[in-house]
XYZ file of C-alpha atoms in Angstrom:
372
model
C 116.609 167.453 -36.246
C 115.404 170.731 -37.652
C 118.276 172.469 -35.857
C 120.785 170.099 -37.421
C 119.246 170.599 -40.887
C 119.385 174.398 -40.589
C 122.988 174.279 -39.355
C 123.870 172.007 -42.334
C 122.256 174.454 -44.779
C 124.105 177.448 -43.247
C 127.443 175.637 -43.386
C 126.910 174.488 -46.959
C 126.024 178.080 -47.957
C 129.239 179.359 -46.340
C 131.281 176.659 -48.064
C 132.776 175.234 -44.799
C 130.873 171.886 -44.965
C 132.847 168.790 -45.930
C 131.327 165.607 -47.487
C 132.055 163.546 -44.410
C 130.372 166.066 -42.202
C 127.326 166.086 -44.465
C 127.046 162.293 -44.394
C 127.478 162.259 -40.602
C 124.746 164.852 -40.168
C 122.344 162.907 -42.430
C 123.004 159.717 -40.473
C 122.540 161.543 -37.184
C 119.223 162.949 -38.390
C 118.027 159.475 -39.476
C 119.086 157.953 -36.113
C 117.377 160.771 -34.134
C 114.117 160.304 -36.064
C 114.376 156.497 -35.466
C 114.758 157.086 -31.702
C 111.737 159.418 -31.709
C 109.666 156.773 -33.501
C 110.785 154.110 -30.947
C 109.749 156.404 -28.065
C 106.383 157.072 -29.718
C 105.807 153.274 -30.247
C 106.627 152.547 -26.615
C 104.219 155.270 -25.413
C 101.482 153.885 -27.621
C 101.936 150.345 -26.366
C 101.816 151.519 -22.718
C 98.715 153.484 -23.499
C 97.148 150.390 -25.079
C 97.854 148.342 -21.940
C 96.230 151.022 -19.808
C 93.165 151.112 -22.077
C 92.797 147.349 -21.710
C 92.775 147.622 -17.872
C 90.146 150.403 -17.753
C 86.792 149.398 -19.309
C 85.728 153.027 -19.844
C 88.569 153.612 -22.405
C 88.005 150.419 -24.425
C 86.193 152.434 -27.151
C 89.453 154.288 -28.035
C 91.421 151.027 -28.369
C 90.749 150.826 -32.105
C 92.178 154.281 -32.822
C 95.241 153.525 -30.650
C 95.799 150.261 -32.636
C 95.811 152.286 -35.851
C 98.423 154.642 -34.395
C 100.526 151.709 -33.252
C 100.427 150.196 -36.743
C 101.450 153.562 -38.271
C 104.301 153.906 -35.857
C 105.420 150.318 -36.573
C 105.430 150.979 -40.341
C 107.345 154.239 -39.754
C 109.965 152.366 -37.697
C 110.270 149.741 -40.464
C 110.674 152.475 -43.138
C 113.270 154.262 -41.015
C 115.216 151.106 -40.503
C 115.187 150.435 -44.246
C 116.359 154.069 -44.895
C 119.274 153.660 -42.434
C 120.380 150.419 -44.013
C 120.021 151.990 -47.487
C 122.100 155.042 -46.466
C 124.859 152.822 -45.113
C 124.808 150.755 -48.267
C 124.948 153.804 -50.610
C 127.568 155.763 -48.659
C 129.474 157.816 -51.268
C 132.578 158.207 -49.093
C 134.293 154.893 -49.736
C 137.868 154.792 -51.042
C 136.881 154.052 -54.766
C 134.359 156.867 -54.938
C 136.696 159.349 -53.263
C 139.526 158.479 -55.759
C 137.190 158.894 -58.669
C 135.932 162.232 -57.351
C 139.517 163.455 -56.821
C 140.481 162.422 -60.399
C 137.427 164.070 -61.882
C 138.082 167.261 -59.864
C 141.733 167.363 -61.083
C 140.651 166.808 -64.683
C 137.949 169.498 -64.433
C 140.419 171.934 -62.818
C 142.951 171.410 -65.693
C 140.328 171.743 -68.375
C 138.934 174.944 -66.769
C 142.344 176.445 -66.414
C 143.261 175.605 -70.002
C 139.934 176.964 -71.203
C 140.347 180.221 -69.196
C 143.841 180.647 -70.611
C 142.532 180.133 -74.173
C 139.593 182.465 -73.616
C 141.925 185.119 -72.236
C 144.371 184.613 -75.083
C 142.220 184.154 -78.198
C 138.643 184.523 -77.056
C 137.841 180.815 -77.953
C 137.094 177.616 -76.013
C 138.386 175.003 -78.405
C 140.248 173.311 -75.589
C 136.954 172.643 -73.779
C 135.383 171.035 -76.874
C 138.515 169.042 -77.557
C 138.530 167.828 -73.954
C 134.850 166.922 -74.210
C 135.432 165.103 -77.499
C 138.434 163.205 -76.016
C 136.383 162.120 -73.030
C 133.554 161.059 -75.296
C 135.973 159.044 -77.413
C 137.428 157.494 -74.259
C 133.939 156.791 -72.952
C 132.926 155.205 -76.255
C 136.080 153.125 -76.433
C 135.531 152.123 -72.817
C 131.961 151.089 -73.612
C 133.104 149.111 -76.631
C 135.734 147.447 -74.511
C 133.123 146.756 -71.788
C 130.753 145.260 -74.467
C 133.543 143.190 -75.900
C 134.455 142.034 -72.450
C 130.851 141.158 -71.700
C 130.551 139.280 -75.017
C 133.840 137.544 -74.309
C 132.593 136.634 -70.825
C 129.357 135.281 -72.255
C 131.259 133.321 -74.905
C 133.610 132.021 -72.244
C 130.587 131.034 -70.089
C 128.856 129.299 -72.983
C 132.155 127.536 -73.874
C 132.637 126.547 -70.249
C 129.055 125.295 -70.147
C 129.549 123.365 -73.358
C 132.875 122.069 -72.066
C 131.111 120.881 -68.888
C 128.381 119.237 -70.904
C 130.904 117.625 -73.247
C 132.925 116.339 -70.237
C 129.699 114.968 -68.695
C 128.804 113.314 -71.975
C 132.324 111.905 -72.391
C 132.350 110.735 -68.808
C 128.985 109.059 -69.340
C 130.217 107.450 -72.587
C 133.420 106.291 -70.862
C 131.357 104.903 -67.971
C 128.950 103.183 -70.333
C 131.868 101.732 -72.322
C 133.581 100.602 -69.184
C 130.342 98.975 -68.091
C 130.007 97.425 -71.565
C 133.618 96.139 -71.389
C 133.018 94.681 -67.931
C 129.759 93.113 -69.197
C 131.521 91.722 -72.255
C 134.312 90.353 -70.058
C 131.724 88.668 -67.850
C 130.023 87.283 -70.941
C 133.409 86.138 -72.262
C 134.164 84.306 -68.996
C 130.677 82.836 -69.038
C 131.054 81.715 -72.617
C 134.471 80.174 -71.911
C 133.090 78.321 -68.974
C 130.042 77.331 -70.915
C 132.154 76.298 -73.917
C 134.366 74.069 -71.745
C 131.371 72.537 -70.051
C 129.574 72.011 -73.356
C 132.775 70.483 -74.807
C 133.004 68.036 -71.956
C 129.311 67.270 -72.239
C 129.487 66.827 -75.980
C 132.540 64.596 -75.591
C 130.844 62.415 -73.056
C 127.633 62.449 -75.065
C 129.558 61.373 -78.207
C 131.241 58.525 -76.284
C 127.938 57.392 -74.918
C 126.333 57.608 -78.393
C 129.206 55.690 -79.938
C 128.865 52.892 -77.318
C 125.131 52.838 -77.796
C 125.540 52.735 -81.534
C 128.072 49.870 -81.287
C 125.687 47.938 -79.106
C 122.833 48.573 -81.479
C 125.027 47.530 -84.424
C 126.027 44.318 -82.689
C 122.392 43.605 -81.875
C 121.361 44.339 -85.440
C 124.233 42.222 -86.790
C 123.204 39.260 -84.626
C 119.545 39.709 -85.650
C 120.565 39.947 -89.290
C 122.610 36.777 -88.991
C 119.654 35.026 -87.488
C 117.416 36.293 -90.261
C 120.036 35.135 -92.811
C 120.000 31.606 -91.379
C 116.220 31.579 -91.379
C 116.089 32.856 -94.941
C 118.599 30.213 -96.093
C 116.414 27.558 -94.400
C 113.294 29.015 -96.006
C 114.989 29.213 -99.412
C 115.904 25.495 -99.210
C 112.458 24.627 -98.096
C 110.875 26.785 -100.833
C 113.056 25.259 -103.490
C 112.056 21.785 -102.328
C 108.390 22.768 -102.359
C 108.852 24.446 -105.755
C 110.257 21.222 -107.156
C 107.402 19.189 -105.803
C 104.870 21.713 -107.137
C 106.589 21.731 -110.502
C 106.422 17.932 -110.743
C 102.743 18.020 -109.634
C 101.929 20.680 -112.213
C 103.669 18.801 -114.962
C 101.687 15.681 -114.138
C 98.419 17.538 -114.049
C 99.130 19.777 -117.032
C 97.925 17.107 -119.592
C 94.693 16.556 -117.651
C 94.116 20.293 -117.546
C 94.650 20.574 -121.277
C 92.089 17.857 -121.882
C 89.681 19.571 -119.566
C 90.256 22.817 -121.439
C 89.419 21.218 -124.734
C 86.301 19.627 -123.165
C 85.167 22.926 -121.714
C 85.825 24.739 -125.065
C 83.684 22.243 -126.925
C 81.042 22.479 -124.239
C 81.149 26.270 -124.481
C 80.549 26.119 -128.202
C 77.586 23.749 -127.730
C 76.096 25.809 -124.947
C 76.495 28.975 -127.020
C 74.657 27.450 -129.921
C 71.915 26.132 -127.630
C 71.530 29.507 -125.938
C 71.485 31.219 -129.310
C 68.699 28.981 -130.390
C 66.812 29.675 -127.176
C 67.384 33.363 -127.736
C 65.930 33.202 -131.177
C 62.917 31.293 -129.882
C 62.460 33.859 -127.112
C 62.690 36.699 -129.620
C 59.964 35.077 -131.773
C 57.806 34.518 -128.721
C 58.457 38.117 -127.676
C 57.168 39.328 -131.052
C 54.107 37.166 -130.717
C 53.579 38.374 -127.170
C 53.952 42.006 -128.293
C 51.251 41.604 -130.908
C 49.008 39.846 -128.416
C 49.721 42.592 -125.928
C 48.682 45.195 -128.412
C 45.437 43.428 -129.042
C 44.767 43.014 -125.375
C 45.643 46.647 -124.802
C 43.132 47.742 -127.394
C 40.461 45.501 -125.879
C 41.313 46.760 -122.424
C 40.890 50.341 -123.523
C 37.505 49.525 -125.029
C 36.403 47.716 -121.897
C 37.712 50.526 -119.744
C 35.612 53.033 -121.696
C 32.491 50.861 -121.199
C 33.297 50.464 -117.453
C 33.845 54.233 -117.115
C 30.579 55.041 -118.801
C 28.773 52.492 -116.609
C 30.382 53.962 -113.507
C 29.328 57.428 -114.598
C 25.743 56.323 -115.096
C 25.656 54.598 -111.744
C 27.103 57.670 -110.144
C 24.411 59.794 -111.688
C 21.682 57.442 -110.495
C 23.176 57.339 -107.017
C 23.420 61.126 -106.831
C 19.855 61.530 -108.044
C 18.635 59.046 -105.391
C 20.570 60.891 -102.712
C 19.122 64.200 -103.907
C 15.588 62.800 -103.811
C 16.181 61.451 -100.342
C 17.554 64.757 -99.184
C 14.592 66.601 -100.651
C 12.219 64.211 -98.896
C 13.975 64.779 -95.628
C 13.875 68.536 -96.155
C 10.135 68.388 -96.967
C 9.528 66.353 -93.805
C 11.553 68.812 -91.730
C 9.646 71.759 -93.194
C 6.258 70.055 -92.532
C 7.254 69.325 -88.922
C 8.513 72.821 -88.461
C 5.293 74.254 -89.843
C 3.163 71.979 -87.751
C 5.123 73.108 -84.682
C 4.554 76.756 -85.634
C 0.802 76.190 -86.043
C 0.657 74.448 -82.680
C 2.592 77.178 -80.935
C 0.646 79.948 -82.571
C -2.704 78.060 -82.497
C -3.390 78.327 -86.198
C -5.852 76.330 -88.321
C -7.180 73.176 -86.703
C -5.138 73.873 -83.560
C -7.133 77.020 -82.576
C -8.574 76.446 -79.075
C -11.103 79.354 -79.100
C -13.096 77.950 -81.993
C -13.284 74.584 -80.300
C -14.664 76.169 -77.067
C -17.391 78.124 -78.970
C -18.458 74.977 -80.737
C -18.828 73.132 -77.419
C -20.879 75.936 -75.876
C -23.388 75.921 -78.811
C -23.885 72.228 -78.445
C -24.555 72.580 -74.708
C -27.226 75.347 -75.141
C -29.050 73.298 -77.828
C -29.200 70.393 -75.422
C -30.667 72.567 -72.645
C -33.421 74.013 -74.910
C -34.466 70.607 -75.969
C -34.845 69.509 -72.387
C -37.003 72.524 -71.455
C -39.311 71.911 -74.473
C -39.846 68.411 -73.372
C -40.773 69.476 -69.812
C -43.391 71.887 -71.106
């Protein structure tokens, strides 16, 4: 690889190297390095297997694993570099055409500039060429920007068109579904209307028949009631005539009785008025008598109350004296008990014993004197 690199440098310095040759040499260098890495990786794997077999070399297995990992990463990086070099190969047809056009343009500009420099010692052609290229580049960039904006607008319009189409399709589908649903409802309504018409017609016929039967029954019942009423009217008229004749015959007697009762009423009123006057007079006498008796009763009541008060005082005094007597008896009995318990006064046993002893000694002395 180093030899190929040195050779490439020498050829490039001499000017004999072509672009294709340079690319070929670079690819050859990359492939050679890749082969060396593969050989190194195989050697490390074989060495690892040998270390696993021999127990004495197991301590170096960790270092060998690190080397294997480094070799694997190098292989991966080399493969990525090869793929990247193949992707970015500058020797395709478009790049070569562009390079040829740029070289021709540069050659023309340099020749024109050299001619101008030799002729008038200026390089206005070079600046004009640069300005023209800048204008072309700016115009190209503006065109590219317009094209990008147009593409974006077209994409947005296409997206909107797709959305509008979807919406319209959904609306059309919904409307078709609605139309189908309405058609179904219309058919159902027609069938229902025909069935309801038949049912209503039959129901009306049945109701008419029932109503006719009811009317006939009511008519017969009304006729019977009419006959009964006619019979009752005749009977009532006959009874009314009899009652009228009876009342006419008894009207005179009733008038006489009315006169009798009126006269009796007047007599009774006069008698009752006389009795009322007598009662009023007796009431006045009774009231005066009641007042006298009331006055006497109040006087007697005062006397009775005074007598009761006096008797109550005597009774209370007697009760008080009796209670005082009982209290005195209780106090005396209590004091007697206290004297007995504490041997006070006449209930003292020591004094009684001393008195008995003195009597006994006197009796003994008398006996001795008699013996002497």
